[in-house]
CSV table of C-alpha atoms in Angstrom, one decimal:
chain,number,residue,atom,x,y,z
A,6,MET,CA,-3.2,21.7,-12.2
A,7,SER,CA,-3.0,19.9,-15.5
A,8,ASP,CA,-5.5,17.1,-16.1
A,9,SER,CA,-3.1,15.2,-18.2
A,10,LYS,CA,-3.3,11.5,-17.2
A,11,ILE,CA,-0.5,9.7,-15.5
A,12,GLU,CA,1.4,7.0,-17.4
A,13,LYS,CA,0.5,3.3,-17.2
A,14,VAL,CA,2.4,0.2,-16.3
A,15,ARG,CA,1.6,-3.5,-16.1
A,16,LEU,CA,1.5,-5.3,-12.7
A,17,GLY,CA,3.6,-8.4,-13.2
A,18,THR,CA,3.8,-10.7,-16.2
A,19,GLY,CA,0.3,-10.9,-17.6
A,20,GLY,CA,-1.2,-8.8,-14.8
A,21,PRO,CA,-3.5,-5.8,-15.2
A,22,GLN,CA,-2.4,-2.5,-16.7
A,23,VAL,CA,-2.8,0.4,-14.2
A,24,GLY,CA,-1.8,3.9,-13.7
A,25,VAL,CA,1.8,4.2,-12.5
A,26,GLN,CA,0.4,5.5,-9.2
A,27,GLY,CA,-2.5,4.0,-7.3
A,28,LEU,CA,-4.7,5.1,-4.4
A,29,GLY,CA,-4.7,3.6,-0.9
A,30,CYS,CA,-8.3,3.9,0.3
A,31,MET,CA,-7.9,2.6,3.9
A,32,GLY,CA,-8.0,6.1,5.5
A,33,MET,CA,-11.3,6.9,4.0
A,34,SER,CA,-13.0,4.8,6.6
A,35,PHE,CA,-10.3,3.6,9.0
A,36,ALA,CA,-7.2,4.3,11.1
A,37,TYR,CA,-6.6,8.0,10.6
A,38,GLY,CA,-9.4,9.5,12.6
A,39,PRO,CA,-12.5,11.4,11.5
A,40,THR,CA,-13.2,11.6,7.7
A,41,ASP,CA,-15.4,13.5,5.4
A,42,ALA,CA,-17.2,10.9,3.3
A,43,ASP,CA,-18.3,13.3,0.6
A,44,GLU,CA,-14.8,14.6,0.1
A,45,ALA,CA,-13.5,11.1,0.1
A,46,ARG,CA,-15.9,10.1,-2.7
A,47,ALA,CA,-14.9,13.2,-4.7
A,48,THR,CA,-11.3,12.2,-4.2
A,49,LEU,CA,-12.0,8.8,-5.8
A,50,GLU,CA,-13.5,10.5,-8.8
A,51,ARG,CA,-10.7,13.1,-9.1
A,52,ALA,CA,-8.1,10.4,-8.9
A,53,LEU,CA,-9.7,8.6,-11.9
A,54,ASP,CA,-9.8,11.9,-13.8
A,55,LEU,CA,-6.0,12.0,-13.4
A,56,GLY,CA,-5.4,8.5,-14.6
A,57,VAL,CA,-5.3,6.7,-11.3
A,58,THR,CA,-7.0,3.4,-12.0
A,59,PHE,CA,-5.7,1.2,-9.2
A,60,TYR,CA,-7.6,1.3,-5.9
A,61,ASP,CA,-6.5,-0.6,-2.8
A,62,THR,CA,-8.6,-1.8,0.1
A,63,ALA,CA,-8.9,-4.8,2.5
A,64,ASP,CA,-11.5,-6.7,4.4
A,65,ALA,CA,-9.8,-5.7,7.6
A,66,TYR,CA,-10.2,-1.9,7.0
A,67,ALA,CA,-13.0,-1.0,9.4
A,68,ALA,CA,-14.3,-4.6,9.4
A,69,GLY,CA,-15.3,-4.5,5.8
A,70,GLU,CA,-16.8,-1.0,5.8
A,71,ASN,CA,-14.1,0.4,3.5
A,72,GLU,CA,-15.0,-2.2,0.9
A,73,LYS,CA,-18.7,-1.2,1.3
A,74,PHE,CA,-17.7,2.5,1.0
A,75,LEU,CA,-15.9,1.8,-2.3
A,76,ALA,CA,-18.7,-0.3,-3.8
A,77,PRO,CA,-20.7,2.5,-5.5
A,78,PHE,CA,-17.6,3.9,-7.1
A,79,VAL,CA,-16.5,0.5,-8.3
A,80,LYS,CA,-19.9,-0.1,-9.8
A,81,ALA,CA,-19.9,3.2,-11.6
A,82,HIS,CA,-16.5,2.6,-13.1
A,83,ARG,CA,-16.2,-1.2,-13.2
A,84,ASP,CA,-14.5,-1.3,-16.7
A,85,GLU,CA,-12.2,1.6,-16.0
A,86,ILE,CA,-10.5,0.6,-12.7
A,87,VAL,CA,-8.6,-2.3,-11.0
A,88,ILE,CA,-9.8,-3.0,-7.5
A,89,ALA,CA,-7.5,-4.8,-5.1
A,90,THR,CA,-8.5,-6.2,-1.7
A,91,LYS,CA,-7.0,-8.6,0.8
A,92,PHE,CA,-7.6,-11.4,3.4
A,93,ALA,CA,-5.7,-12.7,6.4
A,94,LEU,CA,-6.3,-10.4,9.3
A,95,ALA,CA,-9.1,-12.0,11.4
A,96,MET,CA,-10.7,-10.7,14.6
A,97,ASP,CA,-9.2,-12.3,17.7
A,98,PRO,CA,-12.1,-14.2,19.4
A,99,ASN,CA,-10.6,-13.4,22.8
A,100,ASP,CA,-10.1,-9.7,22.2
A,101,PRO,CA,-12.1,-8.0,19.5
A,102,THR,CA,-9.6,-5.0,19.5
A,103,LYS,CA,-6.9,-7.3,18.2
A,104,ARG,CA,-6.3,-9.2,14.9
A,105,ILE,CA,-4.8,-12.7,14.3
A,106,ILE,CA,-3.3,-13.9,11.0
A,107,ARG,CA,-5.1,-16.7,9.2
A,108,ASN,CA,-4.2,-18.3,5.9
A,109,ASP,CA,-6.2,-21.5,6.2
A,110,ALA,CA,-8.3,-22.6,3.2
A,111,GLY,CA,-11.7,-22.3,4.9
A,112,TYR,CA,-11.0,-18.8,6.1
A,113,ILE,CA,-9.7,-17.7,2.7
A,114,ARG,CA,-12.9,-18.9,1.0
A,115,GLU,CA,-15.0,-17.2,3.7
A,116,CYS,CA,-13.1,-14.0,3.1
A,117,VAL,CA,-13.3,-13.9,-0.7
A,118,GLU,CA,-17.1,-14.4,-0.6
A,119,GLY,CA,-17.4,-11.6,1.9
A,120,SER,CA,-15.3,-9.2,-0.2
A,121,LEU,CA,-17.2,-10.0,-3.4
A,122,GLN,CA,-20.4,-9.2,-1.7
A,123,ARG,CA,-19.3,-6.0,0.0
A,124,LEU,CA,-17.6,-4.7,-3.2
A,125,GLY,CA,-20.6,-5.7,-5.3
A,126,VAL,CA,-18.5,-7.5,-7.9
A,127,ASP,CA,-18.4,-10.9,-9.5
A,128,GLU,CA,-14.6,-11.0,-9.6
A,129,ILE,CA,-11.8,-9.3,-7.7
A,130,ASP,CA,-9.1,-7.9,-9.9
A,131,LEU,CA,-6.2,-8.4,-7.5
A,132,TYR,CA,-6.5,-10.5,-4.4
A,133,TYR,CA,-3.7,-10.2,-1.8
A,134,MET,CA,-2.7,-12.4,1.1
A,135,HIS,CA,-2.5,-9.5,3.6
A,136,ARG,CA,0.0,-11.1,6.0
A,137,ARG,CA,1.7,-14.5,6.2
A,138,ASP,CA,0.7,-17.1,8.7
A,139,VAL,CA,3.9,-19.0,9.2
A,140,ASN,CA,2.1,-22.1,10.5
A,141,VAL,CA,0.6,-22.6,7.0
A,142,PRO,CA,3.0,-23.4,4.1
A,143,ILE,CA,2.8,-20.6,1.6
A,144,GLU,CA,2.4,-23.2,-1.2
A,145,GLU,CA,-0.9,-24.3,0.4
A,146,THR,CA,-2.2,-20.7,0.8
A,147,VAL,CA,-1.3,-19.8,-2.8
A,148,GLY,CA,-2.8,-23.1,-3.9
A,149,VAL,CA,-6.2,-22.1,-2.5
A,150,MET,CA,-5.8,-18.6,-4.0
A,151,ALA,CA,-5.1,-20.2,-7.4
A,152,GLU,CA,-8.3,-22.2,-7.1
A,153,LEU,CA,-10.2,-18.9,-6.7
A,154,VAL,CA,-8.7,-17.8,-10.0
A,155,ARG,CA,-9.8,-21.0,-11.7
A,156,GLU,CA,-13.3,-20.5,-10.3
A,157,GLY,CA,-13.5,-17.0,-11.7
A,158,LYS,CA,-13.7,-15.3,-8.4
A,159,VAL,CA,-10.3,-13.6,-8.6
A,160,LYS,CA,-8.3,-12.5,-11.7
A,161,HIS,CA,-4.8,-12.0,-10.3
A,162,LEU,CA,-2.9,-12.8,-7.1
A,163,GLY,CA,-0.8,-10.7,-4.8
A,164,LEU,CA,1.1,-11.1,-1.6
A,165,SER,CA,1.9,-8.5,1.1
A,166,GLU,CA,4.9,-8.4,3.5
A,167,VAL,CA,6.5,-11.6,2.2
A,168,THR,CA,10.2,-12.4,2.0
A,169,GLY,CA,12.1,-13.0,-1.2
A,170,GLY,CA,12.1,-16.8,-0.5
A,171,GLU,CA,8.4,-16.8,0.2
A,172,LEU,CA,7.7,-15.0,-3.0
A,173,ARG,CA,9.8,-17.5,-4.9
A,174,ALA,CA,7.9,-20.4,-3.4
A,175,ALA,CA,4.6,-18.8,-4.2
A,176,GLN,CA,5.5,-18.0,-7.8
A,177,ALA,CA,6.3,-21.7,-8.3
A,178,VAL,CA,2.6,-22.5,-7.5
A,179,HIS,CA,0.9,-19.7,-9.4
A,180,PRO,CA,1.9,-16.4,-11.1
A,181,ILE,CA,2.1,-13.5,-8.6
A,182,ALA,CA,1.2,-10.1,-10.1
A,183,ALA,CA,2.4,-7.9,-7.3
A,184,VAL,CA,3.9,-7.8,-3.8
A,185,GLN,CA,2.7,-5.0,-1.5
A,186,SER,CA,5.2,-3.9,1.1
A,187,GLU,CA,6.1,-0.7,2.9
A,188,TRP,CA,8.7,1.2,0.8
A,189,SER,CA,9.7,4.8,1.3
A,190,LEU,CA,12.6,7.1,2.1
A,191,PHE,CA,12.1,5.9,5.7
A,192,SER,CA,11.6,2.2,5.0
A,193,ARG,CA,13.9,0.3,2.7
A,194,ASP,CA,14.3,-3.1,4.3
A,195,ILE,CA,12.7,-4.8,1.3
A,196,GLU,CA,15.6,-3.9,-0.9
A,197,ALA,CA,17.7,-6.6,0.6
A,198,GLY,CA,15.7,-9.6,-0.6
A,199,VAL,CA,12.2,-8.9,-1.8
A,200,VAL,CA,13.0,-6.3,-4.5
A,201,PRO,CA,15.7,-8.3,-6.3
A,202,THR,CA,13.6,-11.4,-6.2
A,203,ALA,CA,10.5,-9.5,-7.6
A,204,ALA,CA,12.7,-8.0,-10.3
A,205,GLU,CA,14.0,-11.5,-11.3
A,206,LEU,CA,10.6,-13.0,-11.4
A,207,GLY,CA,8.8,-10.2,-13.2
A,208,VAL,CA,6.6,-9.3,-10.2
A,209,ALA,CA,5.5,-5.7,-9.6
A,210,LEU,CA,6.1,-3.9,-6.3
A,211,VAL,CA,3.2,-2.0,-4.8
A,212,PRO,CA,4.7,0.3,-2.0
A,213,TYR,CA,2.3,1.1,0.7
A,214,SER,CA,2.9,4.1,3.0
A,215,PRO,CA,5.3,5.7,0.4
A,216,LEU,CA,4.8,9.0,2.3
A,217,GLY,CA,5.8,7.4,5.6
A,218,ARG,CA,2.1,7.6,6.8
A,219,GLY,CA,2.2,11.3,6.2
A,220,PHE,CA,5.4,12.0,8.2
A,221,LEU,CA,7.5,12.6,5.0
A,222,THR,CA,5.1,15.4,4.0
A,223,GLY,CA,5.7,17.3,7.2
A,224,ALA,CA,2.0,17.1,8.0
A,225,PHE,CA,2.8,16.2,11.6
A,226,VAL,CA,5.9,16.0,13.8
A,227,SER,CA,4.8,14.0,16.8
A,228,ALA,CA,1.9,11.6,16.6
A,229,ASP,CA,1.2,11.8,20.4
A,230,LYS,CA,1.1,15.6,20.3
A,231,ASP,CA,-0.3,16.4,16.8
A,232,LEU,CA,-2.8,13.5,16.0
A,233,SER,CA,-6.1,12.5,17.5
A,234,GLU,CA,-6.4,9.7,20.0
A,235,ALA,CA,-8.1,7.5,17.3
A,236,ASP,CA,-5.1,7.8,15.0
A,237,PHE,CA,-3.2,4.5,14.9
A,238,ARG,CA,0.1,6.3,14.1
A,239,ARG,CA,0.3,7.0,17.8
A,240,GLN,CA,1.1,3.3,18.3
A,241,GLN,CA,4.1,3.4,15.9
A,242,PRO,CA,7.5,3.8,17.5
A,243,ARG,CA,9.1,6.1,14.9
A,244,PHE,CA,6.3,8.8,15.2
A,245,THR,CA,6.3,9.3,18.9
A,246,GLY,CA,8.6,10.7,21.7
A,247,ASP,CA,12.3,11.2,21.0
A,248,ASN,CA,12.1,9.1,17.9
A,249,ALA,CA,9.7,11.5,16.2
A,250,THR,CA,11.9,14.5,17.2
A,251,ALA,CA,15.0,12.8,15.7
A,252,ASN,CA,13.2,11.7,12.6
A,253,ALA,CA,11.8,15.1,11.9
A,254,GLU,CA,15.4,16.4,11.5
A,255,LEU,CA,16.0,13.8,8.8
A,256,LEU,CA,13.6,15.7,6.5
A,257,ALA,CA,16.1,18.6,6.0
A,258,PRO,CA,17.4,17.3,2.6
A,259,VAL,CA,13.8,16.6,1.5
A,260,ARG,CA,12.9,20.2,2.2
A,261,GLU,CA,16.1,21.4,0.4
A,262,LEU,CA,15.1,19.5,-2.7
A,263,ALA,CA,11.5,20.6,-2.5
A,264,GLU,CA,12.4,24.2,-2.3
A,265,ALA,CA,14.9,23.9,-5.2
A,266,ARG,CA,12.4,22.1,-7.4
A,267,GLY,CA,9.3,24.2,-6.4
A,268,ALA,CA,7.7,21.0,-5.2
A,269,THR,CA,6.3,19.7,-1.9
A,270,LEU,CA,8.0,17.4,0.5
A,271,GLY,CA,5.5,14.7,-0.4
A,272,GLN,CA,6.2,15.0,-4.1
A,273,ILE,CA,10.0,14.6,-3.6
A,274,ALA,CA,9.3,11.5,-1.4
A,275,LEU,CA,6.9,10.0,-4.0
A,276,ALA,CA,9.3,10.8,-6.9
A,277,TRP,CA,12.0,8.9,-5.0
A,278,VAL,CA,9.7,5.8,-4.8
A,279,GLN,CA,8.5,6.0,-8.4
A,280,GLN,CA,12.1,6.2,-9.5
A,281,GLN,CA,13.0,2.9,-7.9
A,282,ALA,CA,11.4,1.3,-10.9
A,283,GLN,CA,14.3,2.3,-13.1
A,284,LEU,CA,16.9,1.8,-10.4
A,285,HIS,CA,15.8,-1.8,-9.7
A,286,ASP,CA,14.3,-2.7,-13.1
A,287,LEU,CA,10.8,-3.6,-12.1
A,288,ALA,CA,7.3,-2.1,-12.1
A,289,VAL,CA,6.7,0.0,-9.1
A,290,VAL,CA,3.2,1.3,-8.4
A,291,PRO,CA,3.0,3.2,-5.0
A,292,ILE,CA,-0.4,3.6,-3.4
A,293,PRO,CA,-0.3,6.8,-1.3
A,294,GLY,CA,-3.5,7.2,0.7
A,295,THR,CA,-5.4,10.4,0.8
A,296,ARG,CA,-9.0,11.6,1.5
A,297,LYS,CA,-8.6,15.0,-0.3
A,298,ARG,CA,-8.8,16.0,-3.9
A,299,THR,CA,-6.0,18.5,-3.5
A,300,ARG,CA,-3.7,15.8,-2.2
A,301,VAL,CA,-4.4,13.3,-5.0
A,302,GLU,CA,-3.6,16.1,-7.5
A,303,GLU,CA,-0.3,16.8,-5.7
A,304,ASN,CA,0.5,13.1,-5.6
A,305,ALA,CA,-0.2,12.4,-9.2
A,306,ALA,CA,1.9,15.4,-10.3
A,307,ALA,CA,4.9,13.7,-8.6
A,308,THR,CA,4.9,11.0,-11.3
A,309,ARG,CA,6.3,13.6,-13.7
A,310,LEU,CA,9.1,14.6,-11.4
A,311,THR,CA,12.5,12.9,-12.1
A,312,LEU,CA,15.3,13.3,-9.5
A,313,SER,CA,18.9,13.6,-10.7
A,314,ALA,CA,21.7,11.3,-9.5
A,315,GLU,CA,23.0,14.0,-7.3
A,316,GLU,CA,19.5,14.5,-5.7
A,317,LEU,CA,19.1,10.8,-5.2
A,318,ALA,CA,22.5,10.7,-3.5
A,319,LEU,CA,21.4,13.5,-1.1
A,320,LEU,CA,18.4,11.4,0.0
A,321,GLU,CA,20.3,8.1,0.1
A,322,PRO,CA,21.4,8.2,3.8
A,323,ILE,CA,18.0,9.0,5.3
A,324,ALA,CA,16.6,5.5,5.8
A,325,GLY,CA,19.7,4.3,7.7
A,326,GLN,CA,19.3,7.0,10.3
A,327,VAL,CA,15.6,6.5,11.1
A,328,ALA,CA,14.9,6.0,14.8
A,329,GLY,CA,12.3,3.4,15.7
A,330,GLY,CA,10.7,0.5,13.8
A,331,ARG,CA,7.8,0.9,11.4
A,332,TYR,CA,5.7,-1.3,13.8
A,333,ALA,CA,6.1,-2.1,17.5
A,334,ASP,CA,6.0,-5.8,16.5
A,335,MET,CA,7.9,-6.5,13.3
A,336,SER,CA,7.4,-10.3,13.4
A,337,PHE,CA,4.5,-10.2,10.9
A,338,THR,CA,6.6,-8.2,8.3
A,339,SER,CA,9.0,-9.5,5.7
A,340,ALA,CA,11.8,-7.8,7.6
A,341,GLY,CA,10.9,-9.8,10.7
A,342,ARG,CA,11.5,-13.1,8.8
A,343,GLU,CA,14.3,-12.3,6.4
């Protein structure tokens, strides 16, 4: 495996420069079952060796424990990396196993102070609104976030799972560096409104789950049969039952291309996402999540894989045939409001 570093790109107009692929850190402490903390720490270091400089977390990941886990790495490499975290998913006081969405000013200020403390930083590089509370005008939410920039607590602003119209309204209040939304061979709903608006406004797209939460790599076929009970993918409709069986068959062209290119399924899927930057004329920085050094090496190598027009055409029909939604409740996603 070559240690040549991946290329760099800028997040939005005036945003930070980062490696063209980031690292989603949620699974290092949350959602995907048991983890090896030592291997996860080694994965962070290996990613940086390869030029991955953009690291993504949130206060909701293991109730802040993921931010605490990242703190020593952030401290050791503060001038080399860009750290992104988020607010908006609060614990439901009536049911601690559930989350509610909050965008009110008091909650935002409470969240930013908590994240600063847990990460051990004076300023957050990129601060996202994790989900949209439709009861609070987005102009008000972004107005509070802009105050955090002026106060020196946050450098740049981001939004997650917003519609094209919401992005436009937010941008009118303060520059938005990036929008984070699910985007993959299996999930392309943002192309209808969010992507063209981001391209017009000069906002970067940060695709989460670019590997379809591992499904596009062939790592599992049926969540309810192949994954641990603690794995939250067992709650997602497209990964269980008849949906999972049908969706597994959609990987046939991905396998075909992987075999022809001497690549893995995951590398083909990531190359497709990376290539959307040229197709839609905007910066695209996917954040595949992994807890293993070998996987981060594999993922980084995908940034150097370019698919031909014929290969892209072979992959084009997949998303339209996927069975099941990406969440059981899509109301809190951009697709649920477009």
